[in-house]
Each structure stands twice: as structure tokens, then as C-alpha cells.
mmCIF file of N, CA, C and O in Angstrom:
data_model
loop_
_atom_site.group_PDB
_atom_site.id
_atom_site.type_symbol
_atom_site.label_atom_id
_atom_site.label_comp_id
_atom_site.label_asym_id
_atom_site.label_seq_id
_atom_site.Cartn_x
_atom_site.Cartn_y
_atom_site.Cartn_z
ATOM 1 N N UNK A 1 111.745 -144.139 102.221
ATOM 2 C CA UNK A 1 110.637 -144.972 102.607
ATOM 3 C C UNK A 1 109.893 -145.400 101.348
ATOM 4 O O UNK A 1 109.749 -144.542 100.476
ATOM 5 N N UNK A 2 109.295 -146.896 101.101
ATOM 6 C CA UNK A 2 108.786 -147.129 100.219
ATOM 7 C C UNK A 2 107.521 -147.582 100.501
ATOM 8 O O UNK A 2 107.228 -148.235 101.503
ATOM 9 N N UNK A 3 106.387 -147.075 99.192
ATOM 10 C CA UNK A 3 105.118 -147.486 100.015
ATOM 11 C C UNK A 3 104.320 -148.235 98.215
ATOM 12 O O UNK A 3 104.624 -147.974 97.051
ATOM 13 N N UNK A 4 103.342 -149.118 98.760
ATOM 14 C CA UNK A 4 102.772 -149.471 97.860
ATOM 15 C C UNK A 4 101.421 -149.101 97.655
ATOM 16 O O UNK A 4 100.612 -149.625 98.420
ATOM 17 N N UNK A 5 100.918 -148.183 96.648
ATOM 18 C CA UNK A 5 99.612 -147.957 96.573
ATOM 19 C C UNK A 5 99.027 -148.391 95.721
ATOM 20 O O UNK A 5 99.475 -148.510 94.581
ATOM 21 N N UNK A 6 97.420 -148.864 96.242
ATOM 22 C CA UNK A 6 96.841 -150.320 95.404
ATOM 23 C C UNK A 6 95.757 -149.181 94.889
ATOM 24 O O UNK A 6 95.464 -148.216 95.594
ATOM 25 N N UNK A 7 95.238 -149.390 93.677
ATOM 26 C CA UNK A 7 93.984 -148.956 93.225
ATOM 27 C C UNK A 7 93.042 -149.734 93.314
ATOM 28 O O UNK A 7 93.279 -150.819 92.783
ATOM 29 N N UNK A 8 91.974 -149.628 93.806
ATOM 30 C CA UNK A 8 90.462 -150.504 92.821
ATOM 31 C C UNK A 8 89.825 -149.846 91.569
ATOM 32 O O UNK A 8 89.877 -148.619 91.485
ATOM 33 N N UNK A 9 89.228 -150.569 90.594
ATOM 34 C CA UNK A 9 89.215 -150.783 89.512
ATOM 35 C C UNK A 9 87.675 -149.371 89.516
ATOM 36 O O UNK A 9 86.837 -149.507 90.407
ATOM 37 N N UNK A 10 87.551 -148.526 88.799
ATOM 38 C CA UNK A 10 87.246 -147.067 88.795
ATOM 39 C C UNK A 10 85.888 -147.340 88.329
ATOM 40 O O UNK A 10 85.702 -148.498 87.956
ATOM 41 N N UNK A 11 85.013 -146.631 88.273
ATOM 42 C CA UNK A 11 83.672 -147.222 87.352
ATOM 43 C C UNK A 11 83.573 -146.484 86.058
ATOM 44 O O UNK A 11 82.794 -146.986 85.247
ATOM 45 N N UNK A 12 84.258 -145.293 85.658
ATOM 46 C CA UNK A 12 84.517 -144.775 84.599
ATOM 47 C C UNK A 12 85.646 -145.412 83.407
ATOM 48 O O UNK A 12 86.828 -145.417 83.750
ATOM 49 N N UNK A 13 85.275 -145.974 81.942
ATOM 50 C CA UNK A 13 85.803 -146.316 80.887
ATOM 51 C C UNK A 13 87.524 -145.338 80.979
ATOM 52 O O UNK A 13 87.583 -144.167 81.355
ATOM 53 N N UNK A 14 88.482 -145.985 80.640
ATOM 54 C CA UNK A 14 89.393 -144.936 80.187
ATOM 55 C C UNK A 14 89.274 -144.102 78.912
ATOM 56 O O UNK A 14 88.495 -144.507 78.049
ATOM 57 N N UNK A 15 90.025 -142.886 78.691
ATOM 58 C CA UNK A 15 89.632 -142.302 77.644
ATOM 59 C C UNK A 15 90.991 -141.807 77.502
ATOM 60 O O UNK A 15 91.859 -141.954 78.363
ATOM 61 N N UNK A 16 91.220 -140.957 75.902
ATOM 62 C CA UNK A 16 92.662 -140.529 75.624
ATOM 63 C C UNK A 16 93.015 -139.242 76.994
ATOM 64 O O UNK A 16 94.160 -139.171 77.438
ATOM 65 N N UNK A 17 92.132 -138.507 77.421
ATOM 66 C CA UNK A 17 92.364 -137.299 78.215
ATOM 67 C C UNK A 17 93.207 -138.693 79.189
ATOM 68 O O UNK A 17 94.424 -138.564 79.323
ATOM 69 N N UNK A 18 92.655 -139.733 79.712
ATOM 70 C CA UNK A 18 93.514 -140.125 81.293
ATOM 71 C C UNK A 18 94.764 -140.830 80.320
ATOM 72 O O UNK A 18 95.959 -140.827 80.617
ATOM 73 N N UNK A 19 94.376 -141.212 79.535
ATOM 74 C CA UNK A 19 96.068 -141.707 79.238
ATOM 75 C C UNK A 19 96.936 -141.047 79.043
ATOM 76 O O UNK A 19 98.077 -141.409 79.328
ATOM 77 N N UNK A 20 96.546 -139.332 78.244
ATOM 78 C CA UNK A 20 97.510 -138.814 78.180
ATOM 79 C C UNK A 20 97.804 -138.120 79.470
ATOM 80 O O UNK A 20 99.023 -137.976 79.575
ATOM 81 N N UNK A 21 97.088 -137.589 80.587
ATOM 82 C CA UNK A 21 97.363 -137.162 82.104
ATOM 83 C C UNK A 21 97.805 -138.327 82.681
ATOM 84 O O UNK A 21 98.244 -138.102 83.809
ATOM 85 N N UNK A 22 97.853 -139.218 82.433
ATOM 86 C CA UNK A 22 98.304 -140.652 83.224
ATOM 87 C C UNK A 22 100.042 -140.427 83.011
ATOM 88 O O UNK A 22 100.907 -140.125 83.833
ATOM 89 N N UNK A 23 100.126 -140.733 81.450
ATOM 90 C CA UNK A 23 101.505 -140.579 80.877
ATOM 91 C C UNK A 23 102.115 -139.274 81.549
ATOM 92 O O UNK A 23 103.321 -139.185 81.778
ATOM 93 N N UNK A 24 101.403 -138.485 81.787
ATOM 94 C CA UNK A 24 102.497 -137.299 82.230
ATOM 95 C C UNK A 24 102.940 -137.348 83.451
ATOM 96 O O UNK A 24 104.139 -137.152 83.648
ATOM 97 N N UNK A 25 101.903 -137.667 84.713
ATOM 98 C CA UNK A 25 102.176 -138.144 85.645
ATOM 99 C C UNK A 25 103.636 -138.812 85.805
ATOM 100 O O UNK A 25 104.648 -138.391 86.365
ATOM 101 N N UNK A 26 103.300 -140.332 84.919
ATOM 102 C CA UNK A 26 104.211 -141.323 85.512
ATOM 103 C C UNK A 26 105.440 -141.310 84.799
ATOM 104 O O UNK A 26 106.422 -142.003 85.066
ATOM 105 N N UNK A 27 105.285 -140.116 83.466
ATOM 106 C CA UNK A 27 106.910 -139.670 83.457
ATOM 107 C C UNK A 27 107.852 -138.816 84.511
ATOM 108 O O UNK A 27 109.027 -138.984 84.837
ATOM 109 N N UNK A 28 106.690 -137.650 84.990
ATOM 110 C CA UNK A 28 107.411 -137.062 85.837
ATOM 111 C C UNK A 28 107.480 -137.552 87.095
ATOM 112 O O UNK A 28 108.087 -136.777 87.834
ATOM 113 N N UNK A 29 107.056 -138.635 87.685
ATOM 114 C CA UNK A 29 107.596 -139.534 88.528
ATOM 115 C C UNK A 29 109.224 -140.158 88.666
ATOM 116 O O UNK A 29 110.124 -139.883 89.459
ATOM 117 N N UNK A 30 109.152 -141.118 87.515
ATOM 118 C CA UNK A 30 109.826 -141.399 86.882
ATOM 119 C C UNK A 30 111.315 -140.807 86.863
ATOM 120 O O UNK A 30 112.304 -141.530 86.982
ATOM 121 N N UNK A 31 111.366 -139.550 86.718
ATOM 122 C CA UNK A 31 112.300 -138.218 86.009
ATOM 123 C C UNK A 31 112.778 -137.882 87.522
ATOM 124 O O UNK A 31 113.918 -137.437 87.657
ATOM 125 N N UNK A 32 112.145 -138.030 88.411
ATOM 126 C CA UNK A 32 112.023 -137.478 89.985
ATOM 127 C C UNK A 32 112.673 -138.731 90.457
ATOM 128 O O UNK A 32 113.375 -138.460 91.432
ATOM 129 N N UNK A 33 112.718 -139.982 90.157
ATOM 130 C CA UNK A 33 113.420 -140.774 90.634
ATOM 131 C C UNK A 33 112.321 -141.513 91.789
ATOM 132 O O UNK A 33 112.815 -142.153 92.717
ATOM 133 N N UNK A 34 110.946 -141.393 91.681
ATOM 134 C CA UNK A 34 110.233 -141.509 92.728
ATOM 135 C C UNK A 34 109.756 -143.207 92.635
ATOM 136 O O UNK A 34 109.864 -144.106 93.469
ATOM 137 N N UNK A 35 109.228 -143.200 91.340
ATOM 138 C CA UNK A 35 107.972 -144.037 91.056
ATOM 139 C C UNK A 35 109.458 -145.406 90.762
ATOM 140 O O UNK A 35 110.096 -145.301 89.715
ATOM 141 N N UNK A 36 109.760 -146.352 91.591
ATOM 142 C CA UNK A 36 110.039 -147.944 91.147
ATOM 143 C C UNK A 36 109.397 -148.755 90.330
ATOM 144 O O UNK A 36 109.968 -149.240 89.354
ATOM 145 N N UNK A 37 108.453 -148.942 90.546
ATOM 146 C CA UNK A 37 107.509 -149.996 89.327
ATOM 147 C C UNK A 37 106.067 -149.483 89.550
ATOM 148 O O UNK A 37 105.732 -148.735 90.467
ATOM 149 N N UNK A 38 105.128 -150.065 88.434
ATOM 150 C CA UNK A 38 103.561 -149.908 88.419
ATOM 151 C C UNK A 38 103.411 -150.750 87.444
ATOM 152 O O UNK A 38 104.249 -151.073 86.603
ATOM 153 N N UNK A 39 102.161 -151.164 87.578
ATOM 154 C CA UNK A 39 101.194 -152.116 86.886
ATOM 155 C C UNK A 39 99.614 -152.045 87.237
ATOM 156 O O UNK A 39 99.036 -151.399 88.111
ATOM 157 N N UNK A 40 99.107 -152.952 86.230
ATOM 158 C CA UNK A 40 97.942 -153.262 86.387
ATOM 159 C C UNK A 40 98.189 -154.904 86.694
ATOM 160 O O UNK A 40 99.132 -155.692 86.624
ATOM 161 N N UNK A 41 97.013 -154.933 87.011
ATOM 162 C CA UNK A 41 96.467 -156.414 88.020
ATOM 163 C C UNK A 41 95.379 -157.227 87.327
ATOM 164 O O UNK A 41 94.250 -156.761 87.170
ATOM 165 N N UNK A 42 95.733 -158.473 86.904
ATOM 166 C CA UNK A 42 94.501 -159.113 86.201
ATOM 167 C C UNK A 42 92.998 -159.635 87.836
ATOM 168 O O UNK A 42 93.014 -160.028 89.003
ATOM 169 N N UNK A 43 92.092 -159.292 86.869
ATOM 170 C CA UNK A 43 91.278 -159.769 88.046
ATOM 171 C C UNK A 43 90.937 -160.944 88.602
ATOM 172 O O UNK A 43 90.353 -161.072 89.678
ATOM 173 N N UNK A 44 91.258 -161.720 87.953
ATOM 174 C CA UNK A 44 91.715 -163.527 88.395
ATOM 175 C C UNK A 44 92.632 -163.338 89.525
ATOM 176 O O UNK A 44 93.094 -162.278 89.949
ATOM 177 N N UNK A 45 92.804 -164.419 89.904
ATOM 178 C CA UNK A 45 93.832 -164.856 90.630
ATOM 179 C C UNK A 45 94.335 -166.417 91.422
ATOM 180 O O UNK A 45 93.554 -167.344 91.212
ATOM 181 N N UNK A 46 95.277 -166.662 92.092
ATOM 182 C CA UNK A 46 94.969 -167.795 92.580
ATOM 183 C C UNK A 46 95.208 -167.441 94.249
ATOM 184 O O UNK A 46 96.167 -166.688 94.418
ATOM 185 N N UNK A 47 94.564 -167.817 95.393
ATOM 186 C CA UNK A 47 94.150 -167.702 96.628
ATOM 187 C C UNK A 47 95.022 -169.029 97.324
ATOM 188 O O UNK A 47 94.654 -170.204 97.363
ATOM 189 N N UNK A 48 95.999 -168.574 97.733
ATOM 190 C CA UNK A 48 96.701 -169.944 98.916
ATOM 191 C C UNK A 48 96.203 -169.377 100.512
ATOM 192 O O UNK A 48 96.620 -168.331 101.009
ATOM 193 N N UNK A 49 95.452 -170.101 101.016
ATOM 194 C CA UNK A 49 95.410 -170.446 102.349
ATOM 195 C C UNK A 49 96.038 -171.574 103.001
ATOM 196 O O UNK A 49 96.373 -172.648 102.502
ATOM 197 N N UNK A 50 96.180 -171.040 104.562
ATOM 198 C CA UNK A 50 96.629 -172.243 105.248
ATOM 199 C C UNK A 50 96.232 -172.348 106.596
ATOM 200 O O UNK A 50 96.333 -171.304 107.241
ATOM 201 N N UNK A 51 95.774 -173.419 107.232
ATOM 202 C CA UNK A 51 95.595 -173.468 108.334
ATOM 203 C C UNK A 51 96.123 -174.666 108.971
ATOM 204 O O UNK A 51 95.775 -175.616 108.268
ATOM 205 N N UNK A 52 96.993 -175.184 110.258
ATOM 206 C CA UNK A 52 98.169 -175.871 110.265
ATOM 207 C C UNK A 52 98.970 -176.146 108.974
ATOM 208 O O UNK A 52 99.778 -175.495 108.311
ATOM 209 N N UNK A 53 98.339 -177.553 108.871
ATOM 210 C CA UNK A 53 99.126 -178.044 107.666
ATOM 211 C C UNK A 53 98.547 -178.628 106.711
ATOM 212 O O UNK A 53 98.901 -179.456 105.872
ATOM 213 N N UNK A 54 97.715 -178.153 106.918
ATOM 214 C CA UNK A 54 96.664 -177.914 105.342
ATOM 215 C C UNK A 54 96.493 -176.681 104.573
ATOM 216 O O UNK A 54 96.062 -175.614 105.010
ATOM 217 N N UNK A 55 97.020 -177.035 102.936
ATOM 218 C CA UNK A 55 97.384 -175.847 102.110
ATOM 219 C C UNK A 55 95.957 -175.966 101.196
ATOM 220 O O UNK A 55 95.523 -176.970 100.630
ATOM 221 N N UNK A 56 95.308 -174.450 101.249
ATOM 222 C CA UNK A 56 94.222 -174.911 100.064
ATOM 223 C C UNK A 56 93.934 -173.868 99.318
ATOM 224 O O UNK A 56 93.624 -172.726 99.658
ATOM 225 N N UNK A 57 94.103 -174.510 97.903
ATOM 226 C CA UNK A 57 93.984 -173.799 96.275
ATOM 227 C C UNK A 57 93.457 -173.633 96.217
ATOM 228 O O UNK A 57 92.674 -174.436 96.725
ATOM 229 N N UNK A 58 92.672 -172.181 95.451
ATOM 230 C CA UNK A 58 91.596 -171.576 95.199
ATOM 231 C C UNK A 58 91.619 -170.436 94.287
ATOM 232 O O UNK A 58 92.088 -169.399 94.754
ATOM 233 N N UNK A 59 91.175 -170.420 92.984
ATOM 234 C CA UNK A 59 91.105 -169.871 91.547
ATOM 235 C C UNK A 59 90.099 -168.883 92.034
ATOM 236 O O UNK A 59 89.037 -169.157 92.594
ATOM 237 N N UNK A 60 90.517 -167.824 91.780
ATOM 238 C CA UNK A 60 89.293 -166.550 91.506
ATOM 239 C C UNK A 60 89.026 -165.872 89.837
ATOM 240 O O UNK A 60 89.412 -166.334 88.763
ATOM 241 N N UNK A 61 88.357 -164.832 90.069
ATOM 242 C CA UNK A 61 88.183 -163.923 90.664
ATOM 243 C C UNK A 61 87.572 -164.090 92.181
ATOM 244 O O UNK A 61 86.811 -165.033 92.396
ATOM 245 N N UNK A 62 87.911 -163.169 93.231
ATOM 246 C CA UNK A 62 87.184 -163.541 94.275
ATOM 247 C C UNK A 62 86.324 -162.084 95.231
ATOM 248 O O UNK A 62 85.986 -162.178 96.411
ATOM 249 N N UNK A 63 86.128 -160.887 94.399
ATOM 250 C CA UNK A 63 85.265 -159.830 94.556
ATOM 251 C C UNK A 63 84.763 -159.256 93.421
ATOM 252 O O UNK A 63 85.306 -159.733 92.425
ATOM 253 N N UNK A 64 83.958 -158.437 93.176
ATOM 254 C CA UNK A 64 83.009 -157.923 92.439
ATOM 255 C C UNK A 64 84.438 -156.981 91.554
ATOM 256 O O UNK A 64 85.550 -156.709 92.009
ATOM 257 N N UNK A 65 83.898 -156.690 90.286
ATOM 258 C CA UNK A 65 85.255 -155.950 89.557
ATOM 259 C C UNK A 65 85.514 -155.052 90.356
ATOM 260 O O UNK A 65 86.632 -154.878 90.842
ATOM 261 N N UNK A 66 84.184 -154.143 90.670
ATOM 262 C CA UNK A 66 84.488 -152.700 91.585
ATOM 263 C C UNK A 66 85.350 -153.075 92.665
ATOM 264 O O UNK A 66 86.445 -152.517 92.585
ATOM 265 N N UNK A 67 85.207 -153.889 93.717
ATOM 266 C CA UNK A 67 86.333 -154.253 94.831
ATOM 267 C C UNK A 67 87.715 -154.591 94.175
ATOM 268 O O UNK A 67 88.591 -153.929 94.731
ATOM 269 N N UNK A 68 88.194 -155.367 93.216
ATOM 270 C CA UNK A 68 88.967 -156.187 92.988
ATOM 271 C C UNK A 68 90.383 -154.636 92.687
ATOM 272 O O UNK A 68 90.199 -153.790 91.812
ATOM 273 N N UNK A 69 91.400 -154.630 93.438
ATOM 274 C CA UNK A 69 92.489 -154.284 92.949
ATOM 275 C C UNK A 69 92.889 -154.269 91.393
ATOM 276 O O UNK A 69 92.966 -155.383 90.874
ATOM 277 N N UNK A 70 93.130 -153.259 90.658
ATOM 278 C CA UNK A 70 93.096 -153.289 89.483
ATOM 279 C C UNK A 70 94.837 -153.027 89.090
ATOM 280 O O UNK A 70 95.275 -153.714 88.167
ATOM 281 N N UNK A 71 95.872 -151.975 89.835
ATOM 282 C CA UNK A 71 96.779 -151.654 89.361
ATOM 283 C C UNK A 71 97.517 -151.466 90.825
ATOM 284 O O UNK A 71 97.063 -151.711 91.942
ATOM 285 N N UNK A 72 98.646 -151.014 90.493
ATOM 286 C CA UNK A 72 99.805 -150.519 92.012
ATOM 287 C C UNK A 72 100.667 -149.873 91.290
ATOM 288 O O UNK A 72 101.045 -150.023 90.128
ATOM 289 N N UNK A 73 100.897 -149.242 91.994
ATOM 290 C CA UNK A 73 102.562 -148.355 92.351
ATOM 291 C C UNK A 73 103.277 -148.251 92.774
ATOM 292 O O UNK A 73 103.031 -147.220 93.400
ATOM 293 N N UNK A 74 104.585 -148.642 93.128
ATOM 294 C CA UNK A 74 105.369 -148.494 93.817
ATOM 295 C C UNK A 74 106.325 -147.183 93.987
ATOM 296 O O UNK A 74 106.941 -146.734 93.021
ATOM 297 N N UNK A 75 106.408 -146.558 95.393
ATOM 298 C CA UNK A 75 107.143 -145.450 95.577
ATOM 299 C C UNK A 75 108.120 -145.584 96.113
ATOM 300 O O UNK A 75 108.345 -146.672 96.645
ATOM 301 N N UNK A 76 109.122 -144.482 96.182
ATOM 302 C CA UNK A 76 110.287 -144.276 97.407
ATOM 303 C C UNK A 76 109.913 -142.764 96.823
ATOM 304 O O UNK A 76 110.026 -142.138 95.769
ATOM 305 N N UNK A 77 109.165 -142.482 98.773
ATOM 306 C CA UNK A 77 109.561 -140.830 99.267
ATOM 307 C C UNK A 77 109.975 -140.613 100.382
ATOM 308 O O UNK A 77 110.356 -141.533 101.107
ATOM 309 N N UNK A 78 109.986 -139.175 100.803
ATOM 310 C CA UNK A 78 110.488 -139.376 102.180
ATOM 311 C C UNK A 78 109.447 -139.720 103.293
ATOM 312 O O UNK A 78 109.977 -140.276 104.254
ATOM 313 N N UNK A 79 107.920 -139.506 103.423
ATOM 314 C CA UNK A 79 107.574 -139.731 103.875
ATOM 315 C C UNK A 79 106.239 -140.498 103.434
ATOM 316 O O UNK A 79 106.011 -141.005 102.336
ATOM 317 N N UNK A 80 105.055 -140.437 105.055
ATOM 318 C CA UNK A 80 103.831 -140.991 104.451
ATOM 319 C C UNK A 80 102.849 -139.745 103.695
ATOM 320 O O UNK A 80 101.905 -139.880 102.917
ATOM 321 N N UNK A 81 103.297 -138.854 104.095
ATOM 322 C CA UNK A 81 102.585 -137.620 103.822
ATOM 323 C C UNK A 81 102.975 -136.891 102.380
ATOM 324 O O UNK A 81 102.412 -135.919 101.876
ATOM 325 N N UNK A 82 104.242 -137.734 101.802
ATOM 326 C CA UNK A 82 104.335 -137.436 100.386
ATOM 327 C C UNK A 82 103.978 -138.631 99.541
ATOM 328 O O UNK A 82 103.945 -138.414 98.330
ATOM 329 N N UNK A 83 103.741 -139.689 99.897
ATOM 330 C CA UNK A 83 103.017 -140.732 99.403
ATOM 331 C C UNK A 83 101.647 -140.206 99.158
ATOM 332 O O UNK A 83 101.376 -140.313 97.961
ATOM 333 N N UNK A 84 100.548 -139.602 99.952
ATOM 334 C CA UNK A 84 99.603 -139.429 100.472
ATOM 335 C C UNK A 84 99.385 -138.455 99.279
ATOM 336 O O UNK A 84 98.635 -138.686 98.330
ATOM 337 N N UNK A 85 100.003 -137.536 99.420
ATOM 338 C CA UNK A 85 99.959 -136.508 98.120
ATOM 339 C C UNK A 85 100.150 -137.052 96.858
ATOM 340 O O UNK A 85 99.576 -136.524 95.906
ATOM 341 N N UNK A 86 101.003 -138.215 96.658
ATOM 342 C CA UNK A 86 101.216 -138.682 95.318
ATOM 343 C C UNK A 86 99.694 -139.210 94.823
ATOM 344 O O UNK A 86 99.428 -138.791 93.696
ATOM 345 N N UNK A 87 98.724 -139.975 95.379
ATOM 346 C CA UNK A 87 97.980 -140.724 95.325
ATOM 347 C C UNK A 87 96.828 -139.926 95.660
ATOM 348 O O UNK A 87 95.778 -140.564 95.740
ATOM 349 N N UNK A 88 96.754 -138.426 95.920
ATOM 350 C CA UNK A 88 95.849 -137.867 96.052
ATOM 351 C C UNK A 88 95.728 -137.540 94.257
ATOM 352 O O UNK A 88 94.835 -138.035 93.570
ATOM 353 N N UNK A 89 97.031 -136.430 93.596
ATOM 354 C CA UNK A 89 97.197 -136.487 92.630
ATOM 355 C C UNK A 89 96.949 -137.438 91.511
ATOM 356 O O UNK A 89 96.428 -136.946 90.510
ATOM 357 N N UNK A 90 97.249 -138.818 91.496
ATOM 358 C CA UNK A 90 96.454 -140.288 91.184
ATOM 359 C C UNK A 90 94.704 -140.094 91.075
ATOM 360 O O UNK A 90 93.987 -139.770 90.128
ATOM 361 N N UNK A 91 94.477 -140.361 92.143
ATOM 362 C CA UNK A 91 92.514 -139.953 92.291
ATOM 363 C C UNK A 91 91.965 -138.779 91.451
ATOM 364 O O UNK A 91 90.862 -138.807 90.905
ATOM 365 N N UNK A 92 92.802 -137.780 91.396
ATOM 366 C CA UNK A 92 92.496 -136.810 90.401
ATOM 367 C C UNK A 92 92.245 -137.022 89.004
ATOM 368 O O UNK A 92 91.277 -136.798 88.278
ATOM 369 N N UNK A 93 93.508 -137.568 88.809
ATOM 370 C CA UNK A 93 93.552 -137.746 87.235
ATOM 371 C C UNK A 93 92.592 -138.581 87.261
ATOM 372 O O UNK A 93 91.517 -138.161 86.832
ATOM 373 N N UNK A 94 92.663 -140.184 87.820
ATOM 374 C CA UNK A 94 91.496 -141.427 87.459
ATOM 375 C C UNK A 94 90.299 -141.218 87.804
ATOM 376 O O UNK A 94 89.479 -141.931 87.225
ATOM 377 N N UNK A 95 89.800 -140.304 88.737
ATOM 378 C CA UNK A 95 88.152 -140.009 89.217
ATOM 379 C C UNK A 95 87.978 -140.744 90.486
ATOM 380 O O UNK A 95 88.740 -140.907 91.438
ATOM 381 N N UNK A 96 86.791 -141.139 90.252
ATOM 382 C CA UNK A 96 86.081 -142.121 91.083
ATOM 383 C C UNK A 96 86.964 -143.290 91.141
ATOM 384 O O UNK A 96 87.493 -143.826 90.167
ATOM 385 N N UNK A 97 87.071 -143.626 92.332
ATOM 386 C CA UNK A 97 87.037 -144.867 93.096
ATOM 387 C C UNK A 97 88.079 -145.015 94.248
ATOM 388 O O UNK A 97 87.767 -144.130 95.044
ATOM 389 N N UNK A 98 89.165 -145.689 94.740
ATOM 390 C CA UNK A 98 89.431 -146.008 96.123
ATOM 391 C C UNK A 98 91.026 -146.557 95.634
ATOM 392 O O UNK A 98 91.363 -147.089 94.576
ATOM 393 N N UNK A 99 91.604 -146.303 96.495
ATOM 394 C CA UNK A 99 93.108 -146.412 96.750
ATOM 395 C C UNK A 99 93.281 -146.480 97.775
ATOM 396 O O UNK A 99 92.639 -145.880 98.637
ATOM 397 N N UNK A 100 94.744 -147.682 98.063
ATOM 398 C CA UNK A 100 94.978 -147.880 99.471
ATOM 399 C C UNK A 100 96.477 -147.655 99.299
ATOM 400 O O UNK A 100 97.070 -147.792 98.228
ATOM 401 N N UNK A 101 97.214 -147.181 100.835
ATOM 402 C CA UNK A 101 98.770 -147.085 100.926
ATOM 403 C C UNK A 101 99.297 -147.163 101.644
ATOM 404 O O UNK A 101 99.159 -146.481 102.659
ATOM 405 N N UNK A 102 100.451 -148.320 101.423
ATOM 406 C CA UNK A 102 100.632 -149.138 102.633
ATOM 407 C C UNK A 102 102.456 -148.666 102.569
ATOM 408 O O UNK A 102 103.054 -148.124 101.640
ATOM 409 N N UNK A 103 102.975 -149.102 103.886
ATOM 410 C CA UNK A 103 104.837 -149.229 103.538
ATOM 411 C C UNK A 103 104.817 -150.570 103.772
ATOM 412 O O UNK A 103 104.224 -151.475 104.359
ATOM 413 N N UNK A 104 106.169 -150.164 102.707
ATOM 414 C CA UNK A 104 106.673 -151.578 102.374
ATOM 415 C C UNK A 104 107.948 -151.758 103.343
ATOM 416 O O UNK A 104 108.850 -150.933 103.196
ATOM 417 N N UNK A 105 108.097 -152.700 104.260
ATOM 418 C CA UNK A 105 109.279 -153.088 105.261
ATOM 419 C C UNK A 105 110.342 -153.783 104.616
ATOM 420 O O UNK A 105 111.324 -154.146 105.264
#
């Protein structure tokens, strides 16, 4: 099962302690065969809506930094409940702020 977990953007500066607990993390992910891809997320973006058949463009940013999605992860585990744990572990290392986790179909 693969799931995608989104971060929002933390209110604490990074420092060498999370990069180097970050790095260890997402090697031993990695090594486990778990973690598929991750990134960070610029806070811009561009916004396509549609309603019939009218398409309409729209440049952001379009929430406050604190709301705005900052990074993701992509997993394959077996379940939602080892996702759940991965991303509990995540919140640890980064502190404060909010993560979401979704499967991917």
C-alpha cells in the first residue's frame, strides 16, 4: 500500500540536530525499501480550476506559510497503521506543526 504524507511548513528554523535526525531517518527508510520519493514544495504555485468549460489560471501563493504544504513523502507499507507510525516518528524529529496521510490508488 502506498500513502502520501504532506507536511505543513513547521514554525521552528531548521537546525544541524534536524538535519542530521532527518538524514538518519530517511536513510533508514530508504535501506528498508520503504520511503519511494520525498521533497520539499515551493510555496508558490499555479491553481487550475474548472467549472463546465471554463478553465481558470491562478498564480499563488494561496495560504499563509504556516498552512501552505511545505514537503511529502512517499511510502509503500503494509498498512495505514504503519504509515501512521512512520509520520508519527516524522513529527518527532520536525516538532511542531501538522501532517496529513493519504493512500495513493
Amino acid at each position: 500500500m502506498r500513502y502520501l504524507m504532506t507536511s505543513k511548513a513547521g514554525g521552528q528554523a531548521p537546525d544541524e540536530r534536524l538535519y542530521q535526525e532527518m538524514g538518519k531517518f530517511v536513510e533508514e527508510l530508504t535501506a528498508a525499501g520503504v520511503l519511494l520519493a520525498t521533497g520539499g514544495l515551493a510555496p508558490a504555485g499555479i491553481r487550475v480550476s474548472s467549472v463546465g468549460d471554463e478553465i481558470t489560471v491562478t498564480d499563488g501563493p494561496f495560504a499563509e506559510a504556516k498552512e501552505a504544504v511545505a514537503g511529502f513523502a512517499l511510502v509503500e507499507v503494509r498498512s495505514a497503521e504503519e504509515a501512521l507510525e512512520l509520520t508519527k516518528r516524522f513529527r518527532r524529529i520536525v516538532g511542531d506543526g501538522e501532517s496529513v496521510i493519504q493512500q495513493v490508488f
